[in-house]
Coordinates of C-alpha atoms and ligand atoms in Angstrom, one line a residue:
M1 CA 62.8 -12.0 27.9
A2 CA 62.1 -8.9 25.6
K3 CA 59.3 -6.7 26.7
L4 CA 56.5 -6.4 24.1
S5 CA 55.3 -3.2 23.1
E6 CA 52.6 -1.8 20.6
T7 CA 55.1 -1.9 17.9
T8 CA 57.0 -5.1 18.6
I9 CA 54.3 -7.4 19.2
T10 CA 53.4 -8.0 15.5
D11 CA 56.9 -9.3 14.8
A12 CA 56.9 -11.5 17.8
V13 CA 53.9 -13.3 16.7
L14 CA 55.2 -13.5 13.1
E15 CA 58.4 -15.1 14.4
R16 CA 56.3 -17.9 15.9
I17 CA 55.2 -18.9 12.5
S18 CA 58.5 -18.4 10.7
S19 CA 59.3 -22.3 10.6
C20 CA 55.8 -23.1 9.3
P21 CA 56.6 -25.7 6.6
N22 CA 53.6 -24.8 4.4
S23 CA 54.5 -21.5 2.6
R24 CA 51.0 -20.7 1.4
L25 CA 49.6 -21.2 5.0
K26 CA 52.6 -19.1 6.4
Q27 CA 51.6 -16.3 3.8
L28 CA 47.8 -16.5 4.8
A29 CA 48.3 -16.5 8.4
G30 CA 51.1 -13.9 8.4
G31 CA 49.0 -11.5 6.4
L32 CA 46.0 -12.0 8.7
I33 CA 48.2 -11.2 11.7
R34 CA 49.7 -8.1 10.2
H35 CA 46.4 -6.8 9.1
I36 CA 44.6 -7.6 12.4
H37 CA 47.4 -5.9 14.4
D38 CA 47.3 -2.8 12.1
Y39 CA 43.6 -2.7 12.5
V40 CA 43.8 -2.8 16.3
R41 CA 46.4 0.0 16.3
E42 CA 44.6 2.1 13.8
V43 CA 41.2 2.2 15.6
Q44 CA 42.8 1.9 19.1
L45 CA 40.5 -1.0 19.9
A46 CA 39.1 -1.1 23.4
P47 CA 39.0 -4.3 25.4
E48 CA 35.1 -4.2 25.6
E49 CA 34.8 -3.6 21.9
W50 CA 37.1 -6.7 21.2
L51 CA 34.8 -8.8 23.6
Y52 CA 31.8 -7.5 21.8
A53 CA 33.3 -8.7 18.5
I54 CA 34.0 -12.0 19.8
E55 CA 30.6 -12.4 21.2
F56 CA 29.2 -11.4 17.7
L57 CA 31.3 -14.0 15.9
T58 CA 30.3 -16.6 18.4
E59 CA 26.6 -15.8 17.7
V60 CA 27.4 -15.9 13.9
G61 CA 28.9 -19.4 14.5
K62 CA 25.9 -20.6 16.5
L63 CA 23.7 -19.7 13.5
C64 CA 25.3 -22.1 11.1
D65 CA 23.7 -25.5 10.3
G66 CA 22.4 -27.3 7.2
K67 CA 19.9 -24.7 6.6
R68 CA 21.4 -21.4 7.6
Q69 CA 25.0 -20.1 7.1
E70 CA 25.4 -17.0 9.0
F71 CA 29.3 -16.7 8.2
I72 CA 28.7 -17.0 4.6
L73 CA 26.2 -14.1 5.0
L74 CA 28.7 -12.1 6.9
S75 CA 31.3 -12.7 4.1
D76 CA 28.8 -11.7 1.5
T77 CA 27.5 -8.6 3.2
L78 CA 31.1 -7.4 3.9
G79 CA 31.8 -7.7 0.2
V80 CA 34.5 -10.4 0.8
S81 CA 32.8 -13.1 -1.1
A82 CA 32.4 -10.9 -4.1
L83 CA 36.1 -9.6 -3.8
V84 CA 37.3 -13.3 -3.9
D85 CA 35.2 -13.9 -6.8
I86 CA 36.3 -11.0 -8.7
L87 CA 39.9 -11.9 -8.1
D88 CA 39.3 -15.4 -9.2
N89 CA 37.8 -14.3 -12.4
Q90 CA 40.1 -11.5 -13.2
G91 CA 42.3 -13.1 -15.9
N92 CA 39.1 -14.3 -18.0
P93 CA 38.9 -13.2 -21.7
P94 CA 36.6 -10.2 -21.8
A95 CA 33.8 -12.2 -23.5
T96 CA 33.5 -14.6 -20.7
T97 CA 30.2 -14.1 -18.7
E98 CA 30.9 -12.6 -15.4
S99 CA 30.5 -14.7 -12.4
S100 CA 28.2 -13.9 -9.3
L101 CA 27.7 -15.2 -5.8
L102 CA 26.6 -18.8 -5.2
G103 CA 24.8 -17.7 -2.0
P104 CA 23.6 -20.0 0.7
F105 CA 20.5 -21.5 -1.0
Y106 CA 22.0 -23.8 -3.7
R107 CA 21.0 -27.3 -3.4
K108 CA 22.7 -30.2 -5.3
G109 CA 20.4 -32.7 -7.0
A110 CA 17.7 -30.5 -8.7
P111 CA 15.6 -32.6 -11.1
E112 CA 16.9 -32.6 -14.8
M113 CA 14.0 -31.3 -17.0
G114 CA 13.2 -31.2 -20.7
A115 CA 13.7 -28.1 -22.8
G116 CA 10.9 -25.6 -22.1
A117 CA 9.7 -27.2 -18.8
S118 CA 8.7 -25.2 -15.8
I119 CA 10.6 -25.0 -12.6
A120 CA 7.8 -23.2 -10.8
G121 CA 5.4 -26.1 -10.1
D122 CA 2.1 -24.5 -8.7
T123 CA 3.8 -21.5 -7.4
A124 CA 1.8 -18.3 -8.0
G125 CA 3.4 -15.6 -10.0
E126 CA 3.6 -13.8 -13.3
P127 CA 5.0 -16.3 -15.9
L128 CA 8.4 -15.9 -17.5
I129 CA 10.3 -17.7 -20.3
V130 CA 14.1 -17.8 -19.9
S131 CA 16.2 -18.9 -22.9
G132 CA 19.5 -18.4 -24.7
H133 CA 22.6 -20.2 -25.6
V134 CA 25.7 -21.6 -23.9
L135 CA 28.7 -20.6 -25.9
G136 CA 32.6 -21.3 -25.8
D137 CA 35.4 -19.2 -27.2
G138 CA 34.7 -17.6 -30.6
D139 CA 30.9 -17.9 -29.9
R140 CA 31.0 -21.5 -30.6
A141 CA 27.8 -23.3 -29.5
I142 CA 28.2 -25.9 -26.6
G143 CA 25.8 -28.7 -27.1
G144 CA 25.1 -31.0 -24.0
A145 CA 26.1 -28.2 -21.5
M146 CA 24.3 -28.3 -18.2
L147 CA 22.6 -25.4 -16.6
D148 CA 21.6 -25.7 -12.9
V149 CA 18.9 -23.1 -12.2
W150 CA 17.3 -21.9 -8.8
Q151 CA 15.6 -18.9 -7.7
A152 CA 13.3 -17.5 -4.8
A153 CA 9.6 -17.5 -5.2
P154 CA 7.8 -14.2 -5.8
S155 CA 7.2 -14.1 -2.0
G156 CA 11.0 -13.7 -1.7
L157 CA 11.6 -17.1 -0.1
Y158 CA 13.6 -20.0 -1.3
D159 CA 12.1 -23.4 -1.0
L160 CA 14.6 -24.1 2.0
Q161 CA 13.1 -21.1 3.9
D162 CA 9.4 -21.9 3.1
K163 CA 8.0 -23.7 6.1
C164 CA 5.0 -24.9 4.0
L165 CA 7.3 -26.6 1.4
D166 CA 8.8 -30.0 1.9
G167 CA 10.8 -30.7 -1.3
M168 CA 12.5 -28.8 -4.0
N169 CA 10.8 -26.0 -5.7
L170 CA 11.9 -23.4 -8.3
R171 CA 15.0 -25.5 -9.2
G172 CA 15.8 -27.6 -12.3
R173 CA 18.6 -28.6 -14.5
F174 CA 18.5 -28.3 -18.3
R175 CA 20.8 -29.4 -21.0
T176 CA 21.6 -27.4 -24.2
D177 CA 20.7 -28.8 -27.5
A178 CA 23.2 -29.3 -30.3
E179 CA 23.0 -25.5 -31.2
G180 CA 23.8 -24.7 -27.4
R181 CA 20.3 -23.5 -27.0
F182 CA 18.3 -23.8 -23.6
A183 CA 14.8 -22.8 -22.5
L184 CA 12.9 -23.0 -19.4
R185 CA 9.7 -21.5 -17.9
T186 CA 9.3 -20.0 -14.4
V187 CA 7.8 -17.2 -12.6
K188 CA 9.2 -13.7 -12.3
P189 CA 11.6 -13.4 -9.3
A190 CA 11.2 -10.7 -6.9
S191 CA 13.8 -8.7 -4.8
Y192 CA 14.1 -10.1 -1.4
P193 CA 15.9 -9.5 1.9
V194 CA 18.8 -11.7 2.9
P195 CA 18.0 -13.5 6.3
A196 CA 18.0 -10.4 8.7
D197 CA 16.9 -11.9 11.9
G198 CA 20.4 -12.8 13.2
P199 CA 23.5 -11.0 14.1
V200 CA 24.2 -10.1 10.5
G201 CA 20.9 -8.4 10.1
R202 CA 21.5 -6.5 13.4
M203 CA 24.9 -5.4 11.9
L204 CA 23.3 -4.2 8.6
H205 CA 20.8 -2.2 10.6
A206 CA 23.3 -0.7 12.9
L207 CA 25.4 0.4 10.0
G208 CA 22.4 1.9 8.3
R209 CA 22.2 -0.7 5.5
H210 CA 19.3 -2.4 3.9
P211 CA 19.3 -6.2 3.6
F212 CA 17.8 -6.4 0.1
R213 CA 19.0 -8.2 -3.0
P214 CA 17.7 -7.3 -6.5
A215 CA 15.4 -9.8 -8.3
H216 CA 17.7 -12.5 -9.8
I217 CA 17.9 -16.1 -11.1
H218 CA 20.8 -18.2 -10.1
F219 CA 22.8 -20.5 -12.7
I220 CA 25.6 -22.9 -12.5
V221 CA 26.6 -23.5 -16.1
S222 CA 28.9 -26.4 -16.8
A223 CA 30.3 -28.2 -19.9
D224 CA 33.1 -30.7 -20.6
G225 CA 36.4 -28.8 -21.1
Y226 CA 35.1 -25.6 -19.8
Q227 CA 35.4 -23.9 -16.3
S228 CA 32.2 -24.1 -14.5
L229 CA 30.5 -20.7 -14.3
T230 CA 28.4 -19.7 -11.1
T231 CA 26.4 -16.7 -12.0
A232 CA 23.1 -15.0 -11.8
L233 CA 20.9 -12.9 -14.1
Y234 CA 19.5 -9.7 -12.5
I235 CA 16.3 -8.0 -13.7
A236 CA 17.1 -4.6 -15.2
G237 CA 15.4 -1.8 -13.4
D238 CA 15.2 -3.4 -10.1
K239 CA 15.5 -0.7 -7.4
Y240 CA 18.1 -2.6 -5.5
L241 CA 20.4 -3.3 -8.5
E242 CA 22.8 -0.5 -7.5
S243 CA 22.9 -1.3 -3.8
D244 CA 22.7 -5.2 -3.7
A245 CA 23.3 -6.1 0.1
V246 CA 25.9 -8.8 -1.0
F247 CA 27.6 -6.9 -3.9
G248 CA 26.6 -9.7 -6.4
S249 CA 24.9 -7.7 -9.2
R250 CA 26.9 -6.6 -12.2
P251 CA 25.8 -4.4 -15.2
S252 CA 26.7 -7.1 -17.6
L253 CA 24.4 -9.6 -15.9
A254 CA 21.3 -7.2 -15.8
V255 CA 18.7 -8.3 -18.3
G256 CA 15.4 -6.6 -19.2
Y257 CA 12.0 -8.4 -19.8
R258 CA 10.7 -8.4 -23.3
H259 CA 7.3 -9.4 -24.4
E260 CA 7.0 -12.7 -26.3
A261 CA 3.9 -13.8 -28.0
A262 CA 2.6 -17.1 -26.7
N263 CA 0.9 -19.7 -29.0
G264 CA 2.4 -18.2 -32.2
G265 CA 1.1 -14.8 -31.4
A266 CA -2.6 -15.7 -30.8
G267 CA -2.6 -16.0 -27.0
K268 CA -1.6 -13.5 -24.4
Q269 CA 2.0 -12.1 -24.1
T270 CA 4.4 -13.8 -21.7
D271 CA 7.5 -11.9 -20.5
A272 CA 11.0 -13.5 -21.4
I273 CA 14.5 -13.0 -21.0
E274 CA 17.2 -14.1 -23.3
F275 CA 20.9 -14.6 -22.4
D276 CA 23.8 -16.2 -23.9
F277 CA 26.3 -17.6 -21.4
V278 CA 29.9 -17.5 -22.6
L279 CA 32.2 -20.1 -20.9
N280 CA 35.9 -20.0 -20.3
R281 CA 38.1 -23.1 -21.4
A282 CA 39.3 -25.2 -18.5
L283 CA 42.9 -24.8 -17.7
G284 CA 45.1 -26.9 -19.9
M285 CA 42.4 -27.0 -22.6
R286 CA 43.2 -23.5 -24.1
R287 CA 44.7 -23.4 -27.5
Ligands
BEZ1 C1 21.3 -15.4 -2.7 O1 21.2 -14.7 -3.8 O2 20.7 -16.5 -2.6 C2 22.0 -14.9 -1.6 C3 23.5 -14.5 -1.8 C4 24.1 -14.2 -0.7 C5 23.5 -14.0 0.6 C6 22.2 -14.4 0.7 C7 21.4 -14.8 -0.4
FE2 FE1 19.5 -15.5 -4.6

């Protein structure tokens, strides 16, 4: 039996997976083993530090259920979710709208609403109109596209986090008309901290980082024959735009408010944002 050393142990572990029949699994596991071993050697990891890491990850796992996903938060705050997303969208044509994180607060089954309806219910806040188009390649309008929209309240809480709320709030699904146009009403979003009362929050604090995301509204835009787009619009000028705790904000997704005259100019002004989403053709549908 060969004696294991600091340098030979990595190959010894890789040898154990050499006959793995799934080549992609072998690549994924092999890469992970090599990188973790290199990391342990590089930082000369002490046993008590490794135990601390295991206890930290155990705590992260215990904070995962239907309402809270501390592992996604860990991935998000370490920039891993954003990196996976960037790689996945790398080959898209330049005109395609950039994607942005789904986050842990998406809920399926938001009510479908008519054009111009409000997703805000009786949520207090400054009114906002959101409108634009859904376009395909060559700026072709996509009629019948679906926009699934969700956001936090001006308090910074999603409905899932608000103990005073039972059902869905600040969520809705909207279809584009024949010209690819959509419109909805809501209240202005605010910047908010990601859940920071658990191990990930402690990690951010220990690393000297803040937990805030810039104000944003989430969208999943889908249409037949096109790749579904998970993205968000970020409010230009937000003080956390450059330092988003989860690395989701993008310059191309930052939109400014503009004043829009309500009631044909007679009433008071409502702020509005306008944005055209450009989708990428589904694989196999490209010409
Ligand atoms: C969000 O924008 O909803 C979000 C994304 C990542 C982590 C936490 C929240
Ligand atoms: Fe969000």
